[in-house]
Short mmCIF file of C-alpha atoms and ligand atoms in Angstrom, two decimals:
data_model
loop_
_atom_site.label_atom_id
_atom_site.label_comp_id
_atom_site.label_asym_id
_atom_site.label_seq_id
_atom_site.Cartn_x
_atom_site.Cartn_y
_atom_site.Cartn_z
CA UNK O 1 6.51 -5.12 -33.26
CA UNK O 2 4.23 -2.37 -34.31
CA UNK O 3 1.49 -4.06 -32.68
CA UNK O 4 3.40 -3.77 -29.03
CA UNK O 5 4.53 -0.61 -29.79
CA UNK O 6 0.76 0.58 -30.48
CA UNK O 7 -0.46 -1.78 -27.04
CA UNK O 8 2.53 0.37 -25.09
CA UNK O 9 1.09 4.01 -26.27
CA UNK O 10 -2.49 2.92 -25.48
CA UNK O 11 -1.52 1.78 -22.20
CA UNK O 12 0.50 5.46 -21.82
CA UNK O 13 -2.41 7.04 -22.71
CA UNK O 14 -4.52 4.95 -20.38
CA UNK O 15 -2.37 5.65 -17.63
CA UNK O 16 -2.26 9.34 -17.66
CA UNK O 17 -5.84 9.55 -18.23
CA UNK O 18 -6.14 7.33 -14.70
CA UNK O 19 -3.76 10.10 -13.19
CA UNK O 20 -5.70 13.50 -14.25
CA UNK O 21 -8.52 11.22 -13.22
CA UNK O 22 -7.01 10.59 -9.36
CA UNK O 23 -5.60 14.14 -9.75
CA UNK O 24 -9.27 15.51 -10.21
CA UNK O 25 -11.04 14.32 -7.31
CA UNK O 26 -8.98 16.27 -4.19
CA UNK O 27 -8.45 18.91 -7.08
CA UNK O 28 -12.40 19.60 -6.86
CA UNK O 29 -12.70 19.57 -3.06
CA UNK O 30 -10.09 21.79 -2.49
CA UNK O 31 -11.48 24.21 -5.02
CA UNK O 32 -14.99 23.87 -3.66
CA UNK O 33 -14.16 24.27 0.10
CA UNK O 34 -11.63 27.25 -0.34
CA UNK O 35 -14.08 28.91 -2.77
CA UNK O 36 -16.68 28.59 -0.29
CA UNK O 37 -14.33 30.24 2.72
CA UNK O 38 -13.22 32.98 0.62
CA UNK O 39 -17.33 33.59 0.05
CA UNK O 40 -18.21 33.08 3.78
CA UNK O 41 -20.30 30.31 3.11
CA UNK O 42 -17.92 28.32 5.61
CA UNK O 43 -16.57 29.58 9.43
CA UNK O 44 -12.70 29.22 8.64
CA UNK O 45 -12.27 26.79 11.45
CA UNK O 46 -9.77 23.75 12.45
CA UNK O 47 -11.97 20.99 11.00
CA UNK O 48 -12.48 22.66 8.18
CA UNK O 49 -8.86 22.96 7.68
CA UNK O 50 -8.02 19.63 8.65
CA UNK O 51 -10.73 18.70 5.44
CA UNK O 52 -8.30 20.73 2.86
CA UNK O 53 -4.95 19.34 4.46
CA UNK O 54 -6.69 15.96 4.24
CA UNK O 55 -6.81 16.73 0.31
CA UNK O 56 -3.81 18.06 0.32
CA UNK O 57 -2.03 14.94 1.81
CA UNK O 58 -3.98 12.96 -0.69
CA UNK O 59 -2.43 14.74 -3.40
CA UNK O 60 1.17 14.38 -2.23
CA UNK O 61 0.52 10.69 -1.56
CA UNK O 62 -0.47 10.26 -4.90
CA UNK O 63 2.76 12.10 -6.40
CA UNK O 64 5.17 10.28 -4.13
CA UNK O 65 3.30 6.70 -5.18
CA UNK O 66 4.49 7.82 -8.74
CA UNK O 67 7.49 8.57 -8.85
CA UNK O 68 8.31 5.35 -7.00
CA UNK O 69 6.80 4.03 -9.81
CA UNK O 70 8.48 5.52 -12.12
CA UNK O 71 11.89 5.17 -10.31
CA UNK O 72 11.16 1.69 -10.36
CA UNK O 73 10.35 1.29 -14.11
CA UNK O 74 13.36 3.12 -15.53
CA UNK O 75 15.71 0.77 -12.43
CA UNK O 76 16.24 3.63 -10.86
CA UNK O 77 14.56 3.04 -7.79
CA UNK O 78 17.71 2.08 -4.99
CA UNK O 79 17.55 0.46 -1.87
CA UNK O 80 19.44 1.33 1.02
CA UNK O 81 21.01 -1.91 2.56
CA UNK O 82 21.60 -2.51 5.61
CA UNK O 83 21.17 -5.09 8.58
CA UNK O 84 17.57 -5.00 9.55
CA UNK O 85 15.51 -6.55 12.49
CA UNK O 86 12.00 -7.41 10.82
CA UNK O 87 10.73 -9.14 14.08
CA UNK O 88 11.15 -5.24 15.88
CA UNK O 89 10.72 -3.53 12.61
CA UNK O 90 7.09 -5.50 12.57
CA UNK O 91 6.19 -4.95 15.45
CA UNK O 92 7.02 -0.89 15.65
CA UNK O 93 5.12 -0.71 12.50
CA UNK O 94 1.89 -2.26 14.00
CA UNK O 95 2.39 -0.18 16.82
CA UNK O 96 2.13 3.06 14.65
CA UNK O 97 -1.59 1.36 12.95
CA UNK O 98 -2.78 0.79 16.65
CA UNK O 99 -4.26 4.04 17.11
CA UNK O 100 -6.30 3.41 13.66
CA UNK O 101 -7.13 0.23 14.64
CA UNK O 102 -8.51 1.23 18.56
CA UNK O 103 -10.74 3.35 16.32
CA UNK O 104 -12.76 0.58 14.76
CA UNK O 105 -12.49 -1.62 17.63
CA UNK O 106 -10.14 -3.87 15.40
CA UNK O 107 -7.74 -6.14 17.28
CA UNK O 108 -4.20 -6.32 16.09
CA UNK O 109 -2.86 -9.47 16.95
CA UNK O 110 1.40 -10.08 16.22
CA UNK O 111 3.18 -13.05 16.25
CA UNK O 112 6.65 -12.20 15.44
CA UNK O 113 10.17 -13.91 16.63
CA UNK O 114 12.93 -12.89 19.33
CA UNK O 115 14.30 -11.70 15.97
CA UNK O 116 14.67 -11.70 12.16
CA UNK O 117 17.46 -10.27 10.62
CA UNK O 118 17.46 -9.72 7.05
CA UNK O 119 19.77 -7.47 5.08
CA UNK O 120 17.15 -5.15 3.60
CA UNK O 121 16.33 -1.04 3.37
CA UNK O 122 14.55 -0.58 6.21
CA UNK O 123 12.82 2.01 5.17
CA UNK O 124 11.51 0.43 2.06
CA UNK O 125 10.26 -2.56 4.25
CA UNK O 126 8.80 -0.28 6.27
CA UNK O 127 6.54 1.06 3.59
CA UNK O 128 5.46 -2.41 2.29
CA UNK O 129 4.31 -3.66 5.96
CA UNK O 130 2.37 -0.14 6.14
CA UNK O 131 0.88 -0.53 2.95
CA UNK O 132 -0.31 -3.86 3.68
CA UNK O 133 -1.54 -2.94 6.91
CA UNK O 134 -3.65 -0.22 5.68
CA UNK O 135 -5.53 -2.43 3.24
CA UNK O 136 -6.28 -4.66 6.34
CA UNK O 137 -7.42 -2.24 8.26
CA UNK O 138 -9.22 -0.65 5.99
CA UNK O 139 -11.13 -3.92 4.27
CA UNK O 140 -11.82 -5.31 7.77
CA UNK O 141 -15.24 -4.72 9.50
CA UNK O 142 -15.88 -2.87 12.52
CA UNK O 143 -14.98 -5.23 15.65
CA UNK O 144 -12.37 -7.46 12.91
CA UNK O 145 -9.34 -8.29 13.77
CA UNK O 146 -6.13 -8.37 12.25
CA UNK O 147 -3.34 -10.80 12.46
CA UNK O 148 0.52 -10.29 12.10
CA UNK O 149 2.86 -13.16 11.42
CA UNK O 150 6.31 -13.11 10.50
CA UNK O 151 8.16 -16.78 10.39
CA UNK O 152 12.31 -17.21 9.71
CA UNK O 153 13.26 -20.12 8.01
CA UNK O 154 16.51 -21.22 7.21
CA UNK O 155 16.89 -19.02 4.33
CA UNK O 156 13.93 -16.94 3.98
CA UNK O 157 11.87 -14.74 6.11
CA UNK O 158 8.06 -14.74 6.16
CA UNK O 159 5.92 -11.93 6.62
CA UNK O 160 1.66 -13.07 6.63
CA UNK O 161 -0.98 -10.55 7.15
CA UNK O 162 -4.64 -12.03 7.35
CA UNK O 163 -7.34 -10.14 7.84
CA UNK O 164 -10.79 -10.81 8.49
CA UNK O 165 -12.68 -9.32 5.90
CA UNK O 166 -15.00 -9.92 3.04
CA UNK O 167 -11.58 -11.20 1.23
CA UNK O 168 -10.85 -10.75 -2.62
CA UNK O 169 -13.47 -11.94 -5.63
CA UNK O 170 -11.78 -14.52 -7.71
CA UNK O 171 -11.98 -12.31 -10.45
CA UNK O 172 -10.31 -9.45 -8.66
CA UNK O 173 -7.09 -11.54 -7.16
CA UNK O 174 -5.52 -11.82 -10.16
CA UNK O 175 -5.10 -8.18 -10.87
CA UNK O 176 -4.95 -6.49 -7.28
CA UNK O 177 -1.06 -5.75 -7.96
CA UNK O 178 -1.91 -4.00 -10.96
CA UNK O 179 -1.46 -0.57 -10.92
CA UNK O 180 -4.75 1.59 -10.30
CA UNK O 181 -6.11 -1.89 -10.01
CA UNK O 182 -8.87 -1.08 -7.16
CA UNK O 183 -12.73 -1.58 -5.85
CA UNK O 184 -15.19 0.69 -6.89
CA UNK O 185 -16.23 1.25 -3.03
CA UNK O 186 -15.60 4.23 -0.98
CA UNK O 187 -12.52 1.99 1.32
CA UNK O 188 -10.10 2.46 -2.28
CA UNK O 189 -7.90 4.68 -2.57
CA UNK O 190 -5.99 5.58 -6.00
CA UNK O 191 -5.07 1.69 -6.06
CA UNK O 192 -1.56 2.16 -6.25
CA UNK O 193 -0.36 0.90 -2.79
CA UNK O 194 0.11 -2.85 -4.00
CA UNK O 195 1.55 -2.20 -7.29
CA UNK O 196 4.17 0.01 -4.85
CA UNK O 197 4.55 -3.73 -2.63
CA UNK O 198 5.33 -5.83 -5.29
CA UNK O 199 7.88 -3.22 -6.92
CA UNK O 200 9.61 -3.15 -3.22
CA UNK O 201 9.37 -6.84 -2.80
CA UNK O 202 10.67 -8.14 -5.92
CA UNK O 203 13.71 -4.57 -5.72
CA UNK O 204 14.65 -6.97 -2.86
CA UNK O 205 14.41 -10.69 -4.18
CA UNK O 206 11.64 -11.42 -2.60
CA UNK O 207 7.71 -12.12 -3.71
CA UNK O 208 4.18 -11.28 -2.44
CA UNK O 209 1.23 -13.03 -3.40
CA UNK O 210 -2.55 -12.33 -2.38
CA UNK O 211 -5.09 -15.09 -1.65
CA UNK O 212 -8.14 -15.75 0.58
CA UNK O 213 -7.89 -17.42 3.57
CA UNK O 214 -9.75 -21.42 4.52
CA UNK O 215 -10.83 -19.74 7.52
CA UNK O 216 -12.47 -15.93 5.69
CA UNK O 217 -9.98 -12.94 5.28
CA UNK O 218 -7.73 -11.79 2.50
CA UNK O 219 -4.18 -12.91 3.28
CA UNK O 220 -0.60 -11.91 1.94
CA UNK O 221 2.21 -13.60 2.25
CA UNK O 222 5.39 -11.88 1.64
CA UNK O 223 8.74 -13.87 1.00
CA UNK O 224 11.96 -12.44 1.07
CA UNK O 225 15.13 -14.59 0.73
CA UNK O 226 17.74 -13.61 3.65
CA UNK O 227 20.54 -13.57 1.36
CA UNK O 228 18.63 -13.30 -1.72
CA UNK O 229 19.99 -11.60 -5.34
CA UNK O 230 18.93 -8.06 -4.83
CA UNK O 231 18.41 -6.68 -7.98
CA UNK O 232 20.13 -3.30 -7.86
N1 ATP I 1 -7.02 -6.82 2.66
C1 ATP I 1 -7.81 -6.69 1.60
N2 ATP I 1 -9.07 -7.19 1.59
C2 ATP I 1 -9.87 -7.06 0.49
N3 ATP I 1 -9.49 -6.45 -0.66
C3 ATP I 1 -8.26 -5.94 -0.71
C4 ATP I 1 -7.35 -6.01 0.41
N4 ATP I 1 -6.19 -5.40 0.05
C5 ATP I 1 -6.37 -4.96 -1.21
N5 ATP I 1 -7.60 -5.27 -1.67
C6 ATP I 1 -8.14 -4.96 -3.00
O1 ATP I 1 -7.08 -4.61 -3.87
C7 ATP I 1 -7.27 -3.28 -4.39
C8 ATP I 1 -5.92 -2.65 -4.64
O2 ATP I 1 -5.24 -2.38 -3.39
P1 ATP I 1 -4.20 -1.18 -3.36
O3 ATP I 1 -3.58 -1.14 -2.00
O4 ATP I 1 -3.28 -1.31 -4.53
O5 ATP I 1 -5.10 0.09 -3.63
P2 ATP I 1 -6.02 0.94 -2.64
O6 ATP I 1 -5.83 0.49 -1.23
O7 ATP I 1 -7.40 0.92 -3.22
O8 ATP I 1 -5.40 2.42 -2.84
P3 ATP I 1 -4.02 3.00 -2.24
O9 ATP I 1 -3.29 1.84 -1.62
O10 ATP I 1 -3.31 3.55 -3.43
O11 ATP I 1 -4.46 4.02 -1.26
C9 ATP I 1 -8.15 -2.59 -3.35
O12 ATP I 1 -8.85 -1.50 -3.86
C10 ATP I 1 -9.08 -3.75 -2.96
O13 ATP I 1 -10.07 -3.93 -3.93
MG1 MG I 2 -3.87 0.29 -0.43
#
């Protein structure tokens, strides 16, 4: 007892000292960059603007990924049910990451159903697809490609999104769903966006799983049950 009492306040600890760390990083460039304008060092101009609202959207990323997080540890994070269409629900949200995509020559290839109805929160969904997607896009070489694929089944829906990356090291799959679990390469973010997924996933029933693909790529699979136990 007090030895999982003692593992729980280390792992507190360790966790806000991974949030002043993710906190520090915009903190600095915003300093820097609005210290130099003030001092004329820098032409106030849009670009350099769009640099500070970059940090600045970084910053309320990471404070919305939170308190998901934390919504979701205390149960308080509720879904909004209703019927959804995943088949058009998948294929608006690649739509929205084709823009991103154009601009590394990535190809976004969907194979989705006349339809896929699943009682779900949309907007939730929405979130884990677009998580998900930005990974792929993101870990996928110039000229990549990235493919969609949502199958129904009798009683579950499938949602498959395989890039073709470099894929995950064995040592890393394990723990990608971990929160601030992330590469130490300039594509990471704050790793939070798949601890987010499997919060939303499993808040509907449902599971995720990473792996790498036979044919190169990371894949993941999402499952979600069409009238599965929501846990609410
Ligand atoms: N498609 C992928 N290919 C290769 N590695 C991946 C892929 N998706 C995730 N990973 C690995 O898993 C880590 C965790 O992913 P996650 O989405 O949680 O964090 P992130 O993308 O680094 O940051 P955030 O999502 O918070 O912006 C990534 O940093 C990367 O190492
Ligand atoms: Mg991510």
């Amino acid at each position: 007892m007090a030895d999982s009492l003692e593992k729980l306040e280390t792992e507190r600890k360790t966790t806000t000292a991974t949030i002043a760390h993710e906190l520090r990083t915009p903190l600095t460039v915003l300093r820097g960059r609005i210290a130099a304008l003030r001092d004329g060092v820098f032409e106030v101009s849009p670009s350099e603007l769009t640099i500070l609202l970059e940090q600045t959207e970084l910053l309320a990323r990471l404070a919305e990924d939170l308190r998901i997080l934390s919504l979701a540890d205390v149960g308080k994070l509720t879904l909004e049910l209703s019927e959804v269409d995943f088949a058009a629900l998948a294929k608006n949200v690649v739509a929205s990451f084709e823009t991103q995509a154009e601009a590394k020559h990535v190809r976004l290839e969907v194979c989705v159903p006349a339809s896929a109805n699943i009682r779900a929160d949309e907007v939730r969904l929405r979130q884990v697809m677009s998580n998900l997607l930005d990974n792929a896009l993101r870990f996928t070489p110039e000229g990549g490609r990235v493919r969609v694929r949502l199958e129904t089944k009798p009683r579950e829906i499938i949602l498959e999104i395989h890039d073709n990356g470099e894929g995950i090291a064995a040592e890393d799959l394990p723990h990608v769903f971990d929160r601030f679990y992330k590469s130490d390469d300039n594509k990471s973010g704050s790793g939070l966006g798949l601890a987010i997924v499997k919060s939303l996933v499993a808040l509907h029933g449902g599971k995720v799983s990473a792996a790498n693909h036979a044919e190169g790529g990371a894949v993941f699979q999402v499952v979600l049950l069409i009238r599965g136990d929501l846990h609410l």
